[in-house]
Short mmCIF file of C-alpha atoms (C1' of nucleotides) in Angstrom, two decimals:
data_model
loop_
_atom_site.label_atom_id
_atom_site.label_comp_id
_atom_site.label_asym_id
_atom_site.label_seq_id
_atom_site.Cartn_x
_atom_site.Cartn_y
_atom_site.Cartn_z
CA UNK A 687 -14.91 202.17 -32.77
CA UNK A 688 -18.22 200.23 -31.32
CA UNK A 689 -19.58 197.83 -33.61
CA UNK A 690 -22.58 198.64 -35.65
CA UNK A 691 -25.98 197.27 -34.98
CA UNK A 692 -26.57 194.14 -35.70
CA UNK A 693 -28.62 193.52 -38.97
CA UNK A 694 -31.69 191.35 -39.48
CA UNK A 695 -34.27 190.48 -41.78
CA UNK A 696 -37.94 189.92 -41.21
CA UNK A 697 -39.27 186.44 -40.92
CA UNK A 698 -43.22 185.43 -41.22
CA UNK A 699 -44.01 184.47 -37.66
CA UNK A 700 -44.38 180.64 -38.41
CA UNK A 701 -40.91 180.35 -39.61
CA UNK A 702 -39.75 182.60 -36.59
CA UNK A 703 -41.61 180.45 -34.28
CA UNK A 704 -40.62 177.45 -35.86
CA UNK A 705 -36.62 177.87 -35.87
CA UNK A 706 -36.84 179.08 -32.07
CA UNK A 707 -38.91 176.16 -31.82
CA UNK A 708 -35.98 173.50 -33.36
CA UNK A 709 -32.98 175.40 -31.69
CA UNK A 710 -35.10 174.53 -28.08
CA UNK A 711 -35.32 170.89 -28.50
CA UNK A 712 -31.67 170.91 -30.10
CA UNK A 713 -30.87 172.65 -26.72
CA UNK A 714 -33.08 170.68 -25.16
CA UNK A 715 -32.07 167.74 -26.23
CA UNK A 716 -28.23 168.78 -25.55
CA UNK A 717 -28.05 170.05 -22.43
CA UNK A 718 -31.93 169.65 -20.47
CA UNK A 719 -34.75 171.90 -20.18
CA UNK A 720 -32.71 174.47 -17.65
CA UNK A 721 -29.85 173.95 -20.23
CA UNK A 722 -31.61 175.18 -22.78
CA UNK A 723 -31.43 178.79 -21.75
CA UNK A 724 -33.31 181.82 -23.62
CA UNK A 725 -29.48 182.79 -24.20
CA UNK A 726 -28.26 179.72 -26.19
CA UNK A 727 -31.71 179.20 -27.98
CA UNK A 728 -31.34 182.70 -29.00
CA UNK A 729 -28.22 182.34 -30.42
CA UNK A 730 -29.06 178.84 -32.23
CA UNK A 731 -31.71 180.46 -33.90
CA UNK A 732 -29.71 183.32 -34.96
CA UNK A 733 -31.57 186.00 -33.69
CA UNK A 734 -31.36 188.02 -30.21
CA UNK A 735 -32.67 186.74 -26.70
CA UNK A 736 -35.33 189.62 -26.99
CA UNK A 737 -36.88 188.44 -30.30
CA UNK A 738 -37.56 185.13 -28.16
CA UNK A 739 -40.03 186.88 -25.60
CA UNK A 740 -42.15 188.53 -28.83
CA UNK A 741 -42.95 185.02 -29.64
CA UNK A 742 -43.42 183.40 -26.64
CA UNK A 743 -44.27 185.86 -24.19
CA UNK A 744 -42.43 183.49 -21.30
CA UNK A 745 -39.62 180.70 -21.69
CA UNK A 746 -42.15 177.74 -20.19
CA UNK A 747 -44.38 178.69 -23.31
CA UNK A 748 -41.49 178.41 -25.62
CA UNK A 749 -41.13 174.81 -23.97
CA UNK A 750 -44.57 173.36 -24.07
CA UNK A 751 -44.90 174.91 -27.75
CA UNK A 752 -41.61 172.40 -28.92
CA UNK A 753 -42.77 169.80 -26.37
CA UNK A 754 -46.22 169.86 -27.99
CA UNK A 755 -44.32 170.02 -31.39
CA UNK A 756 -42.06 167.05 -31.11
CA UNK A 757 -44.70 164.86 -29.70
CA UNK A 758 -46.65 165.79 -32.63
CA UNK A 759 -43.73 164.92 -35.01
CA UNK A 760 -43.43 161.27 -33.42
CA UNK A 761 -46.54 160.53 -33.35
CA UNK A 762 -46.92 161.06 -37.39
CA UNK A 763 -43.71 159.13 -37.29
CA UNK A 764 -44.91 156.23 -36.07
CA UNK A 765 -48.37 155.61 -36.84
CA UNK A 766 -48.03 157.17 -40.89
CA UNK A 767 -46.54 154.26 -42.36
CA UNK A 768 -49.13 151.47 -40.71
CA UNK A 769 -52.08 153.87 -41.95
CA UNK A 770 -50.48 153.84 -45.35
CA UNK A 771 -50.62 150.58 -45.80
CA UNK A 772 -53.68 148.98 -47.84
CA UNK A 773 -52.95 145.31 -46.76
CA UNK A 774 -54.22 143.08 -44.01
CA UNK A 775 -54.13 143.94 -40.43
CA UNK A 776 -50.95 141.85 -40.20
CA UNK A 777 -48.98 143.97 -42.45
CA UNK A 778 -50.04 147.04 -40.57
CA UNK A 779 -48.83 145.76 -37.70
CA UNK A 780 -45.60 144.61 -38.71
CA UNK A 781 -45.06 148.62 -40.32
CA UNK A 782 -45.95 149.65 -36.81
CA UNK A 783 -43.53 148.09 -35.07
CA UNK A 784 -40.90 148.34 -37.85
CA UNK A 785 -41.28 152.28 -37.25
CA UNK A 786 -40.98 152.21 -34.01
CA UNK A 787 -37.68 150.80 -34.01
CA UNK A 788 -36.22 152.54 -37.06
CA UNK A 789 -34.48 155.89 -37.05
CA UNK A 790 -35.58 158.34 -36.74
CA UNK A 791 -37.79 157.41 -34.26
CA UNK A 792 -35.14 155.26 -32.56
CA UNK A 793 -32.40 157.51 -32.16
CA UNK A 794 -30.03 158.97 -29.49
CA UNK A 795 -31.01 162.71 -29.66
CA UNK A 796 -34.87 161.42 -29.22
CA UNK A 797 -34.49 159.71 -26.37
CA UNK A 798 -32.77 162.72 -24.71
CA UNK A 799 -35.57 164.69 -25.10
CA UNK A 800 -37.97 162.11 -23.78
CA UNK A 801 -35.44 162.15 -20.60
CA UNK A 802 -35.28 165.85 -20.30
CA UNK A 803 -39.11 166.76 -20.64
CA UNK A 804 -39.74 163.72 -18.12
CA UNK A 805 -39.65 166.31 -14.87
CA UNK A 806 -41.80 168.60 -16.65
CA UNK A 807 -44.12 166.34 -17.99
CA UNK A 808 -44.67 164.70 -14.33
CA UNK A 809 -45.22 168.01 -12.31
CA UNK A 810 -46.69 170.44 -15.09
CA UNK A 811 -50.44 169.38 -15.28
CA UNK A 812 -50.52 170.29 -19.09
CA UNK A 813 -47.85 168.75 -20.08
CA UNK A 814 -48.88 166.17 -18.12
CA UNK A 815 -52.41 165.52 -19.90
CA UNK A 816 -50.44 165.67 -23.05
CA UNK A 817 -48.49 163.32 -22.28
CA UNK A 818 -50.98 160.65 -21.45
CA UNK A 819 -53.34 161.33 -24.22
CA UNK A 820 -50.26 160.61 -26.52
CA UNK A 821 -49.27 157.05 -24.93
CA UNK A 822 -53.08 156.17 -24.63
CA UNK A 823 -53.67 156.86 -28.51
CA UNK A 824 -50.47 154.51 -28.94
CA UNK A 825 -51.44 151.73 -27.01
CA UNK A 826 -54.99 151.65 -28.26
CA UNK A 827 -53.39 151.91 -31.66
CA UNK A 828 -51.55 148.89 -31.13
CA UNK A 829 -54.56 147.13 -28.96
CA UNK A 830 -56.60 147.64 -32.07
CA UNK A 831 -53.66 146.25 -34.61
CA UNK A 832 -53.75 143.51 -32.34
CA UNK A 833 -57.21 142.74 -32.60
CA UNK A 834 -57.68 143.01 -35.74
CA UNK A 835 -54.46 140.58 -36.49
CA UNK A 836 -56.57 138.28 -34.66
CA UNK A 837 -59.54 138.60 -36.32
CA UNK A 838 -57.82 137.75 -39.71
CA UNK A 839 -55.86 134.41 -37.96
CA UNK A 840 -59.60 133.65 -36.57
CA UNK A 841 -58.28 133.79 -32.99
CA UNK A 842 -60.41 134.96 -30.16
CA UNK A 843 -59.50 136.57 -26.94
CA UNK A 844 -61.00 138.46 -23.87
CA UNK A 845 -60.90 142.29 -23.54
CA UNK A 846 -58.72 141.43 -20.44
CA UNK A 847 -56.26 139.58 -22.75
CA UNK A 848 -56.37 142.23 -25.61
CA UNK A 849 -55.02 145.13 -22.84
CA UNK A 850 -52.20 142.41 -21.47
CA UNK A 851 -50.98 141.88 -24.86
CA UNK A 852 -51.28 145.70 -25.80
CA UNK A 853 -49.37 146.47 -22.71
CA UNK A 854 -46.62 143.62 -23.44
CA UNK A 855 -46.05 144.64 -26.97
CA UNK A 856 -46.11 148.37 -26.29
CA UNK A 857 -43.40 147.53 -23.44
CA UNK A 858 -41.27 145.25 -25.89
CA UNK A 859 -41.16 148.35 -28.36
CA UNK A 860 -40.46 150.89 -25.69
CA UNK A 861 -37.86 148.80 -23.92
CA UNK A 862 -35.97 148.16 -27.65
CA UNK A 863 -36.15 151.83 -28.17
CA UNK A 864 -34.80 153.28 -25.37
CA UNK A 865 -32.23 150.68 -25.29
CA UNK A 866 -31.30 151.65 -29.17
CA UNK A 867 -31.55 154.81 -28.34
CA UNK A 868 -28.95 154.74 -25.71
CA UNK A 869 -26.61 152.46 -26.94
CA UNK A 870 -26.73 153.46 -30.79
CA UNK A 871 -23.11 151.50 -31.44
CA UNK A 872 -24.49 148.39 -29.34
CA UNK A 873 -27.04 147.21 -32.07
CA UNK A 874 -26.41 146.90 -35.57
CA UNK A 875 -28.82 148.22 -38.47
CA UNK A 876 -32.24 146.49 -38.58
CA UNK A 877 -31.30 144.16 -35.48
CA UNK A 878 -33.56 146.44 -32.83
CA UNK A 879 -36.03 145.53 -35.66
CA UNK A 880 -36.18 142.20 -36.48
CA UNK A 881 -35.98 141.16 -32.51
CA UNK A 882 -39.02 143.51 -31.94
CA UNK A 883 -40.88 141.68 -34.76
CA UNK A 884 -39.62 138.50 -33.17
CA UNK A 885 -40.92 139.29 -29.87
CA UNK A 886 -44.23 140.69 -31.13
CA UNK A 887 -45.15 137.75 -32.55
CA UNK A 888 -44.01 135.32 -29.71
CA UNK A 889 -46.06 137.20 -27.46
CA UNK A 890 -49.44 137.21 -29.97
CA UNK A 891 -47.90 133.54 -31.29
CA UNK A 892 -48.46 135.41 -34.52
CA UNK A 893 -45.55 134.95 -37.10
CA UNK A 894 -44.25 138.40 -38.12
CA UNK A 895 -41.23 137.67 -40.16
CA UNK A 896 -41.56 140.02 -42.75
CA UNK A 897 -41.44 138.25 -46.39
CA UNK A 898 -38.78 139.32 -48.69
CA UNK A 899 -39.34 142.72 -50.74
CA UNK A 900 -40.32 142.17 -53.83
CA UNK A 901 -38.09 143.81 -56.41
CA UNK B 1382 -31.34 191.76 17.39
CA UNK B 1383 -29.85 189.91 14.96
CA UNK B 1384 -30.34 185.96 14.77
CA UNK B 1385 -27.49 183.98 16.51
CA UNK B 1386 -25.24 181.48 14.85
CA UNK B 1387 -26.91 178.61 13.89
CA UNK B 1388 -26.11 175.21 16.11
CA UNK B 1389 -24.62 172.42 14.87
CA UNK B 1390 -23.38 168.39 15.56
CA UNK B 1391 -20.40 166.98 14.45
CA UNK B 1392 -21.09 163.96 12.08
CA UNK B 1393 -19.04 161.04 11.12
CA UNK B 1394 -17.59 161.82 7.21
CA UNK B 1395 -19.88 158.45 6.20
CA UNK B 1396 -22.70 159.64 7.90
CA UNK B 1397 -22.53 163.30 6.52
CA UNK B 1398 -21.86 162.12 2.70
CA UNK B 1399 -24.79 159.78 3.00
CA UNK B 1400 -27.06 162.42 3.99
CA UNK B 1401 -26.25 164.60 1.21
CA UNK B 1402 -26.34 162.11 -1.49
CA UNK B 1403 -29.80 161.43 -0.50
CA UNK B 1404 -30.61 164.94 -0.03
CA UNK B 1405 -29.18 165.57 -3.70
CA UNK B 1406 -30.59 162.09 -5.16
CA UNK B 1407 -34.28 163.72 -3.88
CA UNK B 1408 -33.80 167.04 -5.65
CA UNK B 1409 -32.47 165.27 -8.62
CA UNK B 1410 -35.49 163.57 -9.04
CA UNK B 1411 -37.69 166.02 -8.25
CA UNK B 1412 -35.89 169.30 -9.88
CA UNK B 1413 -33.38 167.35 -12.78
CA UNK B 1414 -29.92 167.81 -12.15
CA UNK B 1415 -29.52 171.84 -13.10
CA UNK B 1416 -32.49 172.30 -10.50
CA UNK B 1417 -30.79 170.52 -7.49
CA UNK B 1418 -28.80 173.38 -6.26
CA UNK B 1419 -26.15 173.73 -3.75
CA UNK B 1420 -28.37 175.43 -1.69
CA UNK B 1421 -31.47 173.49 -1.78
CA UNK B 1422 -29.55 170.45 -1.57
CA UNK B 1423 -27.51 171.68 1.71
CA UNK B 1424 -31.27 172.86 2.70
CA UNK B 1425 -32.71 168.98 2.50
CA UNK B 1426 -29.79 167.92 4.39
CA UNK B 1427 -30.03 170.22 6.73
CA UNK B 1428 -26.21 171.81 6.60
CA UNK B 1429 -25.54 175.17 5.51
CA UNK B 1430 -24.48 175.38 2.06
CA UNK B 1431 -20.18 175.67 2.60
CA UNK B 1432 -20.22 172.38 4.21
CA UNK B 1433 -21.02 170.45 0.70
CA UNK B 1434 -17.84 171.74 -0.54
CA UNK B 1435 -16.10 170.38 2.65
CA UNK B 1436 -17.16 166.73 1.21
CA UNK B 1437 -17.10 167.28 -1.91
CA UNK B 1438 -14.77 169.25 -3.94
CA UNK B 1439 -16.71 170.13 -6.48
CA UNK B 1440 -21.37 170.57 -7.17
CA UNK B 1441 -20.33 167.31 -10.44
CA UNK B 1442 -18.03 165.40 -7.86
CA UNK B 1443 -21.28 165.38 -5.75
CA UNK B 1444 -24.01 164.43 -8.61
CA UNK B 1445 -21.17 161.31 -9.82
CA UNK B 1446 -21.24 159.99 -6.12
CA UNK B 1447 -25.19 160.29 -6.13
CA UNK B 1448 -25.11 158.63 -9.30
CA UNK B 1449 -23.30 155.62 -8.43
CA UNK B 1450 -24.90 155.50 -5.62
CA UNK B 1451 -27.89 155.21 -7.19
CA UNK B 1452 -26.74 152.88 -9.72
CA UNK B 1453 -24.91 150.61 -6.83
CA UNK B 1454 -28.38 150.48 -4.81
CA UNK B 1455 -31.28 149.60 -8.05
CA UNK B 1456 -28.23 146.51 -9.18
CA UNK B 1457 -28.64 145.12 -5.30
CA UNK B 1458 -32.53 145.40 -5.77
CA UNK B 1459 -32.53 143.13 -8.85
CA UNK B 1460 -29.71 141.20 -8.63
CA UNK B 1461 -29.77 139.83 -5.13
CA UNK B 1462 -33.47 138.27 -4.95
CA UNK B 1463 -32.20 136.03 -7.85
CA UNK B 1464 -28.65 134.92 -6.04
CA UNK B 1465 -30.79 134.35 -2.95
CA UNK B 1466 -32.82 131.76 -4.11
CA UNK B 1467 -31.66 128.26 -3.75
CA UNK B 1468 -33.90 126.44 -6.42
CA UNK B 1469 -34.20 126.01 -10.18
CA UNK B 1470 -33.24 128.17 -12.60
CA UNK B 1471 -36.18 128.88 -14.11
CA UNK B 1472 -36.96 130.31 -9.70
CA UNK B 1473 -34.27 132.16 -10.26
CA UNK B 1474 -34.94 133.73 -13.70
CA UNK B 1475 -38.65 134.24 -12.36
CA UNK B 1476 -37.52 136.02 -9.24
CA UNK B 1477 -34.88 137.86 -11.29
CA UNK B 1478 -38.14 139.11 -13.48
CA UNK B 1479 -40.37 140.02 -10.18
CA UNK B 1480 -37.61 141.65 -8.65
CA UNK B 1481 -37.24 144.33 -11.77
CA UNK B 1482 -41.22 145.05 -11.83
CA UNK B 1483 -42.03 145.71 -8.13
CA UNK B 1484 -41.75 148.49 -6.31
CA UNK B 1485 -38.90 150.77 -5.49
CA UNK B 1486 -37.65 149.63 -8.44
CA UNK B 1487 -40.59 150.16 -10.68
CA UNK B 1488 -41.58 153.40 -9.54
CA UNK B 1489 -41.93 157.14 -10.40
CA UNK B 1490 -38.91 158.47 -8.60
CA UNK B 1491 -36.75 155.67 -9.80
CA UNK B 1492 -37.27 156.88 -13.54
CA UNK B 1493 -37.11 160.59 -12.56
CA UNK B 1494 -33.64 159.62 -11.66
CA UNK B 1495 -32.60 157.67 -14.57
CA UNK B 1496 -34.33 160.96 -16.75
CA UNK B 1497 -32.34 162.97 -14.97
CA UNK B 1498 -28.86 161.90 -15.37
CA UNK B 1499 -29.56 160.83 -18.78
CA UNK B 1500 -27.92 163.63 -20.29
CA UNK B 1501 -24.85 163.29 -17.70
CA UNK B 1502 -24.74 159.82 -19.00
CA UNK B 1503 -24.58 160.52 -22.05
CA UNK B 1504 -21.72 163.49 -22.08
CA UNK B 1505 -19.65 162.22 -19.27
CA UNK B 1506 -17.05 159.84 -20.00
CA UNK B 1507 -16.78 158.86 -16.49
CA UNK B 1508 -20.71 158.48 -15.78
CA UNK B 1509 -21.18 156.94 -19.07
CA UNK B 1510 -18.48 154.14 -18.86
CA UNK B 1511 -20.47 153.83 -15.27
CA UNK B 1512 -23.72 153.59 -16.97
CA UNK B 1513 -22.88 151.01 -19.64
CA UNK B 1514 -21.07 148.47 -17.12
CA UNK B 1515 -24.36 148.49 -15.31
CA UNK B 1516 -26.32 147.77 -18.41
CA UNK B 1517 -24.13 145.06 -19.38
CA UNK B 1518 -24.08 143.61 -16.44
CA UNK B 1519 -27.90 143.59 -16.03
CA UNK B 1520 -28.10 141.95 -20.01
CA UNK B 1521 -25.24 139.32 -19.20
CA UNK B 1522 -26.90 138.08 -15.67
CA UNK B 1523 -30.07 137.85 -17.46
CA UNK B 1524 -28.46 136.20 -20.91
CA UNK B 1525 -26.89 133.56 -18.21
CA UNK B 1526 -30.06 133.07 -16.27
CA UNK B 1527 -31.74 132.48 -19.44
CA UNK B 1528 -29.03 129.68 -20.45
CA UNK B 1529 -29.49 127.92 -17.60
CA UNK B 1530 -32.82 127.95 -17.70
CA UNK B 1531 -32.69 126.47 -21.23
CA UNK B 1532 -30.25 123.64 -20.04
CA UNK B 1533 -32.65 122.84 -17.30
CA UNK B 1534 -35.48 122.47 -19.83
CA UNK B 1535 -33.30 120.22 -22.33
CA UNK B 1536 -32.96 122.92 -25.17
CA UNK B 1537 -30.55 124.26 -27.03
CA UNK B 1538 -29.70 127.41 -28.98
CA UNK B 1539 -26.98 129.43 -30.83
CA UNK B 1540 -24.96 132.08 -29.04
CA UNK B 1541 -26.59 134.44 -31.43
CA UNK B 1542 -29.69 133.32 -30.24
CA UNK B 1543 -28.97 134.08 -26.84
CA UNK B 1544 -28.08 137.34 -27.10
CA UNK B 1545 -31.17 138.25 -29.17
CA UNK B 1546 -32.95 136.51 -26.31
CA UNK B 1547 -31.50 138.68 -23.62
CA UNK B 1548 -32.08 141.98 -25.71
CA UNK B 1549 -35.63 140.88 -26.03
CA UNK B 1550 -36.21 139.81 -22.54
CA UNK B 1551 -34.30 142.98 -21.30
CA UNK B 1552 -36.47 144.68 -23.80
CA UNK B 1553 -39.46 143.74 -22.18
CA UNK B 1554 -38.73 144.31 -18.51
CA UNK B 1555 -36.98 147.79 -19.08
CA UNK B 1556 -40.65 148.92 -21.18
CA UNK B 1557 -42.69 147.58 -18.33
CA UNK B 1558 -40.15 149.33 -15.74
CA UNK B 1559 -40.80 152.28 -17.71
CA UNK B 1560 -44.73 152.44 -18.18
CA UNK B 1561 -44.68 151.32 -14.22
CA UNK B 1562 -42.74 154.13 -13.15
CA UNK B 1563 -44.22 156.76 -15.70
CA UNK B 1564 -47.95 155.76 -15.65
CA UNK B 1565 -48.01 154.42 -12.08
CA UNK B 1566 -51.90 154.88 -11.42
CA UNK B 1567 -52.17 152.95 -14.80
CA UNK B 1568 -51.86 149.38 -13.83
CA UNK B 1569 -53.08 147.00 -10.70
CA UNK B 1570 -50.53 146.04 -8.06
CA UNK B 1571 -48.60 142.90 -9.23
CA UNK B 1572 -50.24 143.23 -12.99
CA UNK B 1573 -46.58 144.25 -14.63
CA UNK B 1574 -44.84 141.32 -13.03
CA UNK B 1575 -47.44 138.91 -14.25
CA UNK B 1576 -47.41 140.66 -17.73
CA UNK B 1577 -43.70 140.18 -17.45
CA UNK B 1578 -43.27 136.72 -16.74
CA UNK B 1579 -45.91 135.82 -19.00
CA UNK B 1580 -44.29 137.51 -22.26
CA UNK B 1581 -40.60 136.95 -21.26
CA UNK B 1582 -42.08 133.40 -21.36
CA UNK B 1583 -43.35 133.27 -24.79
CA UNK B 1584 -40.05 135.23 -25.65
CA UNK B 1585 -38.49 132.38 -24.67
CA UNK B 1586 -40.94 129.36 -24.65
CA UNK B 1587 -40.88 128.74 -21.10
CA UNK B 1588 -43.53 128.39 -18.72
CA UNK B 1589 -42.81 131.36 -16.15
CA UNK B 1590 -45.89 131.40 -14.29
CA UNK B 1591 -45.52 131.43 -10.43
CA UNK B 1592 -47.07 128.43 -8.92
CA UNK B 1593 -48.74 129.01 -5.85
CA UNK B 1594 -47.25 130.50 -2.61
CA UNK B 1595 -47.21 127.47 -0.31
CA UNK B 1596 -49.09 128.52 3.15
"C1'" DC C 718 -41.88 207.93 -51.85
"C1'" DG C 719 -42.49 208.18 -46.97
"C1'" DC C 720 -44.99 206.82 -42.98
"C1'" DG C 721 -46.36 203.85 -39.46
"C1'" DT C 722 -46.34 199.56 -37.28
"C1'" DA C 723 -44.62 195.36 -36.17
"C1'" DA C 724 -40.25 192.93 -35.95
"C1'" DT C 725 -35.85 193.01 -34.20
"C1'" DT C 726 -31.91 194.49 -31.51
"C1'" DA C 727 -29.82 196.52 -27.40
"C1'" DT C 728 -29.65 197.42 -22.62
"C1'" DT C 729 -30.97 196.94 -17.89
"C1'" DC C 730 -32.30 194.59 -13.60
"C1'" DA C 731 -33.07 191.66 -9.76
"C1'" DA C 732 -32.61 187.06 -8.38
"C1'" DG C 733 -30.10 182.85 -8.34
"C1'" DT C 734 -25.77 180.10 -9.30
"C1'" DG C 735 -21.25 177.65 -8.03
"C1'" DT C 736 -17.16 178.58 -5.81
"C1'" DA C 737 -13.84 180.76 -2.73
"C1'" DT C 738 -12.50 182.34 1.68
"C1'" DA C 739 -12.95 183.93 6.36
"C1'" DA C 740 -14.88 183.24 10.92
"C1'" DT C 741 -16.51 180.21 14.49
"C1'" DT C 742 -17.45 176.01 17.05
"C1'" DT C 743 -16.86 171.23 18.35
"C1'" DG C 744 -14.72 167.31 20.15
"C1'" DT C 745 -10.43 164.94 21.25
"C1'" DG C 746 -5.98 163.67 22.99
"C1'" DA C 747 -2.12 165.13 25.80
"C1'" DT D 1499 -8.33 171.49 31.20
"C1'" DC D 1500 -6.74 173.28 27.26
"C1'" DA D 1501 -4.87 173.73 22.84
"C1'" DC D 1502 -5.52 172.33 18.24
"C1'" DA D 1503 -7.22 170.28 14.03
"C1'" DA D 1504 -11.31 169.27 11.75
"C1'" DA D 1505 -16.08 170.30 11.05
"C1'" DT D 1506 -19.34 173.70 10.32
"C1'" DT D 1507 -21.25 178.22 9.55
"C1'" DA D 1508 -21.11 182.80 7.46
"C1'" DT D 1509 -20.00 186.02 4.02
"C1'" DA D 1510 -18.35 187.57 -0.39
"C1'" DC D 1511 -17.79 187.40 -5.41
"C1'" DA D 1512 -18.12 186.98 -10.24
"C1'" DC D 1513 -21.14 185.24 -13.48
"C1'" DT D 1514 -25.55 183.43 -15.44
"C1'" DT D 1515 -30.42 183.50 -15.71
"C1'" DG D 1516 -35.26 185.01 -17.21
"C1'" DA D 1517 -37.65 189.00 -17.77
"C1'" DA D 1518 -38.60 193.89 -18.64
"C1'" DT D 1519 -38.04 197.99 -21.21
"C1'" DA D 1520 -36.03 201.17 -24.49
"C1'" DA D 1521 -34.05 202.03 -28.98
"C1'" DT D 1522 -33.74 200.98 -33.81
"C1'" DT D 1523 -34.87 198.99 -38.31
"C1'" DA D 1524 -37.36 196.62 -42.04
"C1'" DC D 1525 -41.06 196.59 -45.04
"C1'" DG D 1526 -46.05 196.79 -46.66
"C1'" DC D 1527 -49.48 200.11 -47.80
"C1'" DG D 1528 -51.22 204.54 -48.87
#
DNA sequence: CGCGTAATTATTCAAGTGTATAATTTGTGA
DNA sequence: TCACAAATTATACACTTGAATAATTACGCG
């Protein structure tokens, strides 16, 4: 008559955590952070609501654990393929920006989550200091690809100078992102890109054209 | 013994839907769209909770008039400094630039908003037809400005060229609107508007810097 | 093989949610 | 002044939410 019990197999607890971890920022990402409710998460995961709370012994810790995740993710994302790079500071700074405005990093479903952790990240104090140590390591990042660009085109500037242009090129690649990531269809492939490396280097006067690939 | 019925004024219908937009515009920004309530938003505008309902046929009717609101209200802020100036347009393009990086429209509660109906935006037919006639708007004013301001300085370009000027320029001031509004202890009072005009003028190769107030 | 513990499911609970409807009060026009 | 429609408050309801607890099941270890 009733349905049997449910059946289930055991999981190590990193893969547990991880899948409840990557059905919240699906849900996230869907539907906000009070979208994403222990319910839905549950059932994205494929597991009960109860399994949720022997993880994560409240639903805010589920949420700073794939806040803390994600940002993690990006920031490997983005600053990987300019640390992989063996050539001169220029090249490193043209595979930083090119990253930045590639998928996945430019993408619809990452913007939303930037959008939906946005309230928690400006009232919860830990989120908050996470947060701001993640754009600071960016924008020095990019201060330092800067100066190092201008090192190699023996160009000198003030400290003053270095932050300005930081802060202009770090606002050039957010602004492209964000607008690439909500207007996918608007752009089409490798245009976000090549304006961002266009912009870059009108702002440093640096050229940034990136020379054909070598076959 | 028990509390008497709560007093109450008769309001105009204007005056009574522009007091709860801005009660539920607050609690957007502060709570995200799930978090502004019925209740808490009849609470901020000081009504009991029926009376939304009386205005409003529906909690989503309520958050699309908020949004447009919103949306109607941030166009005036940048649009109008530019069509009030008389002069040049390279003044016009300049004040079009200060206008989008100076407070209330660079400013925490401004980008809490957009965060918040982000998602809204993006499901919502309705909102998101909304949404994307704003941002074309903002890209085409700004693509004309920059025309202009190319025709005054003798210069030509492609129509190509134009747009990837606009997407750059837009580029630019939506980042520094951003990193204003999320980091706003981060920079100096007037520092984004001078980044701004600065890099949207090497973007473009104009000389945007403000010449001195006169007395 | 079977036993114990941790993993998992199932159920319960109180608080909060949007909406519907009923009950009052206000101001206005005849 | 007085009735009446609109504005406003008050109450009720069905459903969702996060959390707590109880009941089962899988599986490693002796």
């Amino acid at each position: 008559m009733d349905d049997k019990r449910r059946k289930f197999k055991r999981e190590s607890p990193e893969q547990r955590k991880l899948a409840l971890i990557e059905a919240t920022l699906q849900l996230v990402a869907d539907y906000g952070v009070r979208g994403a409710t222990v319910r839905r998460i549950a059932e994205q995961a494929d597991v009960t609501q109860g399994l949720i709370r022997h993880y994560f012994s409240t639903k805010e810790d589920l949420i700073v654990a794939a806040y803390e995740h994600h940002m993690v993710f990006m920031t490997d994302l983005t600053a990987a393929p300019a640390d992989a790079i063996e050539g001169s500071a220029r090249e490193r700074l043209i595979a930083f920006v090119v990253a930045s405005l590639t998928p996945p990093v430019v993408d619809p479903r990452s913007l939303a989550l930037w959008a939906s952790f946005l309230n928690k990240v400006q009232n919860d104090p830990q989120m908050k200091a996470m947060h701001e140590r993640t754009y600071a390591y960016f924008r020095d990042r990019l201060e330092d690809l800067i100066r190092d660009a201008y090192g190699e085109a023996k160009r000198q500037a003030s400290d003053a100078k270095f932050r300005h242009l930081a802060i202009a090129c770090n606002a050039v690649i957010d602004g492209l992102w964000l607008e690439g990531g909500a207007l996918p269809d608007a752009f089409a492939a490798g245009e976000l890109k090549n304006i961002g490396l266009d912009s870059v280097g009108s702002i440093l006067g640096l050229n940034l054209i990136e020379e054909a690939k070598q076959q």
